[in-house]
Short mmCIF file of C-alpha atoms in Angstrom, two decimals:
data_model
loop_
_atom_site.label_atom_id
_atom_site.label_comp_id
_atom_site.label_asym_id
_atom_site.label_seq_id
_atom_site.Cartn_x
_atom_site.Cartn_y
_atom_site.Cartn_z
CA UNK A 53 -83.57 -48.82 151.79
CA UNK A 54 -80.41 -46.52 150.75
CA UNK A 55 -80.47 -42.77 150.82
CA UNK A 56 -80.03 -40.99 148.18
CA UNK A 57 -79.42 -37.18 147.72
CA UNK A 58 -82.49 -36.90 145.51
CA UNK A 59 -84.66 -38.92 148.41
CA UNK A 60 -82.69 -36.60 150.82
CA UNK A 61 -83.90 -33.44 148.99
CA UNK A 62 -87.41 -34.81 148.52
CA UNK A 63 -87.39 -35.41 152.29
CA UNK A 64 -86.18 -31.85 153.34
CA UNK A 65 -88.48 -30.17 150.89
CA UNK A 66 -91.53 -32.03 152.52
CA UNK A 67 -90.73 -31.41 156.18
CA UNK A 68 -89.60 -27.75 155.15
CA UNK A 69 -93.40 -27.09 154.99
CA UNK A 70 -93.67 -27.62 158.47
CA UNK A 71 -90.39 -26.49 159.75
CA UNK A 72 -90.24 -23.18 158.09
CA UNK A 73 -93.94 -21.84 159.83
CA UNK A 74 -92.12 -19.46 161.58
CA UNK A 75 -90.84 -17.47 158.66
CA UNK A 76 -92.44 -15.15 156.36
CA UNK A 77 -90.36 -16.40 153.40
CA UNK A 78 -89.16 -19.81 153.25
CA UNK A 79 -85.55 -20.72 153.84
CA UNK A 80 -84.99 -22.35 150.03
CA UNK A 81 -85.96 -19.17 148.71
CA UNK A 82 -84.00 -16.57 151.32
CA UNK A 83 -80.90 -18.83 151.08
CA UNK A 84 -80.04 -17.95 147.85
CA UNK A 85 -80.36 -13.77 148.05
CA UNK A 86 -77.51 -11.90 147.99
CA UNK A 87 -78.23 -9.03 150.78
CA UNK A 88 -75.00 -7.83 150.76
CA UNK A 89 -73.49 -6.96 154.67
CA UNK A 90 -73.50 -6.60 157.19
CA UNK A 91 -75.04 -10.11 158.60
CA UNK A 92 -74.03 -11.94 161.22
CA UNK A 93 -75.65 -15.56 162.00
CA UNK A 94 -74.76 -18.31 164.86
CA UNK A 95 -76.08 -21.55 165.83
CA UNK A 96 -78.23 -22.14 168.27
CA UNK A 97 -80.40 -19.74 170.26
CA UNK A 98 -77.38 -17.11 170.60
CA UNK A 99 -79.42 -14.13 171.04
CA UNK A 100 -76.82 -12.04 173.27
CA UNK A 101 -74.32 -12.68 171.45
CA UNK A 102 -75.19 -12.07 167.98
CA UNK A 103 -76.79 -8.85 169.41
CA UNK A 104 -73.31 -7.73 170.83
CA UNK A 105 -72.15 -8.33 166.90
CA UNK A 106 -74.87 -7.02 165.28
CA UNK A 107 -74.07 -3.71 167.35
CA UNK A 108 -70.44 -3.53 166.41
CA UNK A 109 -71.52 -4.24 162.79
CA UNK A 110 -73.46 -1.69 162.39
CA UNK A 111 -70.97 0.79 163.87
CA UNK A 112 -68.97 -0.10 160.94
CA UNK A 113 -66.63 -2.57 163.02
CA UNK A 114 -64.66 -5.18 161.19
CA UNK A 115 -66.50 -8.61 160.97
CA UNK A 116 -63.47 -10.34 163.17
CA UNK A 117 -63.89 -7.75 166.05
CA UNK A 118 -67.97 -8.57 165.86
CA UNK A 119 -66.98 -12.18 165.93
CA UNK A 120 -64.69 -12.31 168.82
CA UNK A 121 -66.93 -9.81 171.13
CA UNK A 122 -70.23 -11.62 169.90
CA UNK A 123 -68.82 -14.58 171.00
CA UNK A 124 -67.14 -13.57 174.30
CA UNK A 125 -70.80 -13.03 175.38
CA UNK A 126 -71.78 -16.89 174.58
CA UNK A 127 -68.72 -17.33 176.30
CA UNK A 128 -69.48 -15.59 179.66
CA UNK A 129 -72.95 -17.07 179.86
CA UNK A 130 -72.78 -19.40 183.10
CA UNK A 131 -76.19 -20.69 181.80
CA UNK A 132 -74.71 -21.79 178.60
CA UNK A 133 -73.52 -25.35 179.76
CA UNK A 134 -71.40 -26.42 176.68
CA UNK A 135 -69.46 -23.08 176.08
CA UNK A 136 -67.12 -21.39 178.27
CA UNK A 137 -68.25 -20.17 181.97
CA UNK A 138 -70.51 -22.67 183.48
CA UNK A 139 -69.40 -25.32 181.03
CA UNK A 140 -69.91 -28.60 182.26
CA UNK A 141 -66.31 -30.61 183.05
CA UNK A 142 -64.74 -33.77 181.81
CA UNK A 143 -64.81 -37.33 183.92
CA UNK A 144 -62.02 -35.77 186.03
CA UNK A 145 -63.93 -32.98 187.09
CA UNK A 146 -61.98 -30.08 184.99
CA UNK A 147 -63.11 -27.81 182.45
CA UNK A 148 -61.71 -27.94 179.19
CA UNK A 149 -62.30 -25.30 176.69
CA UNK A 150 -61.64 -25.43 172.57
CA UNK A 151 -62.08 -22.51 169.86
CA UNK A 152 -60.92 -21.37 166.85
CA UNK A 153 -61.16 -18.13 164.74
CA UNK A 154 -60.61 -17.08 161.47
CA UNK A 155 -60.44 -13.83 159.23
CA UNK A 156 -60.90 -12.85 155.67
CA UNK A 157 -57.34 -13.36 154.72
CA UNK A 158 -57.38 -16.33 155.47
CA UNK A 159 -55.42 -16.25 159.31
CA UNK A 160 -56.36 -18.64 162.01
CA UNK A 161 -55.94 -19.07 165.30
CA UNK A 162 -56.92 -22.04 167.57
CA UNK A 163 -56.57 -23.21 171.06
CA UNK A 164 -57.13 -26.76 172.13
CA UNK A 165 -58.02 -28.16 175.94
CA UNK A 166 -57.55 -24.45 177.51
CA UNK A 167 -58.19 -24.36 181.26
CA UNK A 168 -58.20 -21.52 184.20
CA UNK A 169 -59.18 -18.88 181.20
CA UNK A 170 -62.76 -17.14 180.40
CA UNK A 171 -62.53 -16.60 177.04
CA UNK A 172 -60.40 -18.93 174.95
CA UNK A 173 -62.00 -17.13 171.64
CA UNK A 174 -59.82 -13.97 172.58
CA UNK A 175 -56.84 -16.36 173.23
CA UNK A 176 -57.04 -18.00 169.79
CA UNK A 177 -57.43 -14.56 167.99
CA UNK A 178 -53.62 -13.80 169.85
CA UNK A 179 -52.37 -17.02 168.37
CA UNK A 180 -53.64 -16.33 164.83
CA UNK A 181 -52.26 -12.30 165.51
CA UNK A 182 -49.08 -12.89 167.56
CA UNK A 183 -47.78 -15.89 166.83
CA UNK A 184 -46.30 -18.29 163.67
CA UNK A 185 -48.68 -20.89 164.58
CA UNK A 186 -52.18 -21.56 163.90
CA UNK A 187 -53.34 -23.79 167.14
CA UNK A 188 -52.03 -24.13 170.78
CA UNK A 189 -52.66 -26.72 173.09
CA UNK A 190 -53.49 -27.59 177.03
CA UNK A 191 -50.51 -26.65 179.21
CA UNK A 192 -48.88 -24.26 176.49
CA UNK A 193 -51.85 -22.66 175.54
CA UNK A 194 -52.84 -21.79 178.98
CA UNK A 195 -49.07 -20.48 179.34
CA UNK A 196 -49.18 -18.61 176.40
CA UNK A 197 -52.64 -16.88 177.36
CA UNK A 198 -51.06 -15.67 180.95
CA UNK A 199 -48.34 -14.44 179.08
CA UNK A 200 -50.76 -11.89 177.30
CA UNK A 201 -52.69 -11.15 179.77
CA UNK A 202 -55.53 -12.95 180.71
CA UNK A 203 -56.45 -13.68 184.33
CA UNK A 204 -56.12 -17.18 185.77
CA UNK A 205 -60.18 -18.02 186.56
CA UNK A 206 -62.19 -20.52 188.09
CA UNK A 207 -64.45 -22.07 185.44
CA UNK A 208 -66.37 -24.69 187.16
CA UNK A 209 -69.95 -23.07 188.56
CA UNK A 210 -71.77 -24.25 191.32
CA UNK A 211 -74.18 -25.47 188.91
CA UNK A 212 -71.78 -27.42 187.00
CA UNK A 213 -70.10 -29.09 190.40
CA UNK A 214 -73.60 -30.67 191.50
CA UNK A 215 -74.26 -31.74 187.75
CA UNK A 216 -71.08 -33.49 187.73
CA UNK A 217 -71.61 -35.29 191.22
CA UNK A 218 -74.88 -36.63 190.28
CA UNK A 219 -72.89 -37.48 187.28
CA UNK A 220 -70.36 -39.30 189.15
CA UNK A 221 -73.29 -41.18 190.82
CA UNK A 222 -74.70 -42.63 188.43
CA UNK A 223 -71.62 -44.06 186.54
CA UNK A 224 -69.68 -45.33 189.40
CA UNK A 225 -69.85 -48.63 187.95
CA UNK A 226 -68.77 -48.04 184.42
CA UNK A 227 -67.04 -44.57 184.28
CA UNK A 228 -64.88 -45.45 181.59
CA UNK A 229 -67.93 -45.47 179.25
CA UNK A 230 -69.61 -41.99 178.15
CA UNK A 231 -72.82 -41.63 176.19
CA UNK A 232 -72.68 -38.53 173.37
CA UNK A 233 -74.24 -35.79 175.79
CA UNK A 234 -73.72 -32.20 175.80
CA UNK A 235 -71.45 -31.34 173.19
CA UNK A 236 -73.16 -27.81 171.32
CA UNK A 237 -70.91 -25.23 170.30
CA UNK A 238 -71.37 -21.55 169.34
CA UNK A 239 -70.41 -20.88 165.82
CA UNK A 240 -70.63 -17.65 164.67
CA UNK A 241 -70.14 -16.27 160.74
CA UNK A 242 -70.12 -12.71 160.30
CA UNK A 243 -69.87 -10.21 156.83
CA UNK A 244 -68.99 -6.65 157.26
CA UNK A 245 -70.07 -4.06 155.11
CA UNK A 246 -66.62 -3.23 153.59
CA UNK A 247 -67.13 -7.40 152.17
CA UNK A 248 -65.02 -8.83 154.67
CA UNK A 249 -65.72 -12.18 156.24
CA UNK A 250 -64.83 -13.84 159.68
CA UNK A 251 -65.81 -16.72 161.95
CA UNK A 252 -65.34 -18.00 165.11
CA UNK A 253 -66.37 -21.22 167.63
CA UNK A 254 -66.31 -22.32 170.95
CA UNK A 255 -66.87 -24.95 173.36
CA UNK A 256 -66.31 -26.80 176.21
CA UNK A 257 -67.17 -29.80 174.41
CA UNK A 258 -69.03 -32.83 174.91
CA UNK A 259 -70.15 -33.29 179.03
CA UNK A 260 -68.27 -35.58 180.81
CA UNK A 261 -65.88 -36.66 178.45
CA UNK A 262 -62.84 -38.66 178.77
CA UNK A 263 -59.89 -36.16 179.86
CA UNK A 264 -58.12 -34.88 176.81
CA UNK A 265 -60.76 -35.36 174.07
CA UNK A 266 -60.84 -32.26 171.62
CA UNK A 267 -64.07 -32.44 169.13
CA UNK A 268 -64.26 -30.27 166.14
CA UNK A 269 -64.80 -26.66 167.40
CA UNK A 270 -61.06 -26.10 167.16
CA UNK A 271 -60.22 -27.49 164.39
CA UNK A 272 -60.11 -25.48 161.00
CA UNK A 273 -62.05 -27.10 157.94
CA UNK A 274 -64.38 -29.03 160.75
CA UNK A 275 -65.66 -26.75 163.24
CA UNK A 276 -65.21 -23.32 160.91
CA UNK A 277 -63.61 -22.26 157.25
CA UNK A 278 -63.48 -18.99 155.89
CA UNK A 279 -62.43 -17.93 152.83
CA UNK A 280 -63.31 -14.90 151.43
CA UNK A 281 -63.54 -15.39 147.65
CA UNK A 282 -66.30 -17.91 148.32
CA UNK A 283 -68.20 -18.08 151.84
CA UNK A 284 -68.25 -19.54 155.30
CA UNK A 285 -69.39 -22.21 157.21
CA UNK A 286 -69.32 -23.25 160.97
CA UNK A 287 -71.01 -26.62 162.87
CA UNK A 288 -72.22 -28.18 166.04
CA UNK A 289 -72.94 -31.22 167.08
CA UNK A 290 -71.24 -34.31 167.39
CA UNK A 291 -67.78 -33.35 166.87
CA UNK A 292 -66.07 -36.88 165.77
CA UNK A 293 -68.79 -37.08 162.48
CA UNK A 294 -67.51 -33.28 161.70
CA UNK A 295 -64.20 -33.98 162.23
CA UNK A 296 -64.48 -37.20 160.09
CA UNK A 297 -65.96 -35.29 157.64
CA UNK A 298 -64.76 -32.26 157.69
CA UNK A 299 -67.87 -30.97 157.20
CA UNK A 300 -67.03 -26.84 157.14
CA UNK A 301 -64.11 -27.10 154.44
CA UNK A 302 -66.53 -29.28 152.08
CA UNK A 303 -69.78 -26.71 152.52
CA UNK A 304 -67.44 -24.06 151.44
CA UNK A 305 -66.19 -25.92 148.56
CA UNK A 306 -69.59 -26.95 147.59
CA UNK A 307 -70.65 -23.41 147.23
CA UNK A 308 -67.34 -23.01 145.52
CA UNK A 309 -68.43 -25.10 142.53
CA UNK A 310 -71.58 -23.33 142.17
CA UNK A 311 -74.19 -24.34 145.21
CA UNK A 312 -75.86 -21.87 147.00
CA UNK A 313 -75.53 -21.98 150.89
CA UNK A 314 -78.19 -23.90 151.33
CA UNK A 315 -77.59 -26.92 148.82
CA UNK A 316 -74.21 -26.70 150.24
CA UNK A 317 -74.84 -27.72 153.60
CA UNK A 318 -77.43 -30.39 152.53
CA UNK A 319 -74.66 -31.65 150.65
CA UNK A 320 -72.17 -31.88 153.26
CA UNK A 321 -74.48 -33.50 155.41
CA UNK A 322 -75.40 -36.04 152.99
CA UNK A 323 -72.32 -37.24 152.90
CA UNK A 324 -72.05 -37.86 156.09
CA UNK A 325 -75.04 -40.15 156.02
CA UNK A 326 -73.19 -42.08 153.49
CA UNK A 327 -70.45 -42.67 154.68
CA UNK A 328 -71.82 -43.13 158.62
CA UNK A 329 -75.19 -44.01 158.91
CA UNK A 330 -75.02 -45.38 161.86
CA UNK A 331 -74.09 -42.74 163.76
CA UNK A 332 -76.07 -39.99 161.85
CA UNK A 333 -79.24 -42.06 162.51
CA UNK A 334 -78.89 -40.93 165.84
CA UNK A 335 -76.54 -37.44 166.55
CA UNK A 336 -76.93 -34.30 165.37
CA UNK A 337 -74.83 -32.25 163.36
CA UNK A 338 -75.97 -28.86 162.50
CA UNK A 339 -74.29 -26.76 159.89
CA UNK A 340 -74.33 -23.36 158.84
CA UNK A 341 -73.48 -21.14 155.24
CA UNK A 342 -72.62 -17.70 154.37
CA UNK A 343 -71.78 -16.80 151.12
CA UNK A 344 -69.28 -13.60 150.15
CA UNK A 345 -72.56 -11.83 148.83
CA UNK A 346 -74.83 -12.41 152.69
CA UNK A 347 -76.92 -15.47 151.35
CA UNK A 348 -77.09 -18.16 153.99
CA UNK A 349 -78.19 -21.42 155.03
CA UNK A 350 -78.44 -23.98 157.50
CA UNK A 351 -79.52 -27.53 158.24
CA UNK A 352 -79.14 -30.47 160.63
CA UNK A 353 -79.35 -33.97 160.73
CA UNK A 354 -82.07 -34.30 163.56
CA UNK A 355 -84.91 -32.08 164.88
CA UNK A 356 -84.43 -29.09 167.05
CA UNK A 357 -81.52 -27.53 165.49
CA UNK A 358 -81.95 -23.88 165.12
CA UNK A 359 -79.77 -20.51 164.43
CA UNK A 360 -79.93 -16.72 165.12
CA UNK A 361 -79.45 -14.62 162.63
CA UNK A 362 -79.35 -10.46 162.30
CA UNK A 363 -79.67 -8.46 159.43
CA UNK A 364 -80.91 -5.38 157.81
CA UNK A 365 -84.21 -6.72 157.22
CA UNK A 366 -84.48 -8.98 160.40
CA UNK A 367 -82.59 -8.05 163.58
CA UNK A 368 -82.20 -11.03 166.36
CA UNK A 369 -84.21 -13.85 164.64
CA UNK A 370 -84.10 -17.51 165.97
CA UNK A 371 -84.82 -19.82 163.01
CA UNK A 372 -85.31 -23.07 162.55
CA UNK A 373 -83.81 -25.33 160.51
CA UNK A 374 -84.89 -28.27 158.28
CA UNK A 375 -84.48 -31.74 160.26
CA UNK A 376 -83.44 -34.92 158.17
CA UNK A 377 -84.05 -38.12 159.67
CA UNK A 378 -83.20 -41.08 157.38
#
């Protein structure tokens, strides 16, 4: 049976009864309430990063600084195998990192396929602030980072190296084929007390990807989009689906048209379902939206997507998103 927006929303409303049992109020009601800043929200269980960002926002620091420092905490965590130090490598055994950052003025910076640098989010910020470009890639991004004072670091941890060797043994017969694996992202959005929005994304990408692969995380309009007149959005999950749909740009445009953040996330997921039903049936995409008045929304294609949020009434809470499966 063809999925329509009506059936999509009906199923979400039914699923939401159980999915929001950890919350004091339903997301659908809370998502449309303008709470103002400061507020910070991130994909997945990124409490340490959110805590750092929240501390800076509470001190009156700009959203951009809070985003950079919050994402840096996640990048430095060796137990996170999909971001920064400790990230799983590509098929050649190399850890390659992608990141982007965007501020309330519409400025953006991005790095892709960056090696040997621990904090791609900070390199992306330098691209935004000191170059006329938006994106630097590969060896050029690395040389730029070194010129900006970033130190070279070995990014493959012992645990990641062992996981890679295990993968090699299991895929020795067909190394050219890669199943969708670990490809999650830290995507973080913030609104400060001055009404300034900012966002950032960082990832090591699809585990054991074909060398050269870049996902949605560093792509403005795919992994992240910020428009201070409206709001901001970030994405996680299978980057190929997000890139083909320009999901975060779409979320912000839906909010511009009058949808609240929750409706905008759901409508963008519906776009993916309509255009790529086979891929969407088995792969995760999670979307998070933050409106410029502090209202939030979030949803995922599959069960299990959560966000981490800090605001005045609820500090560093992990909240489940409603999942939709056609």
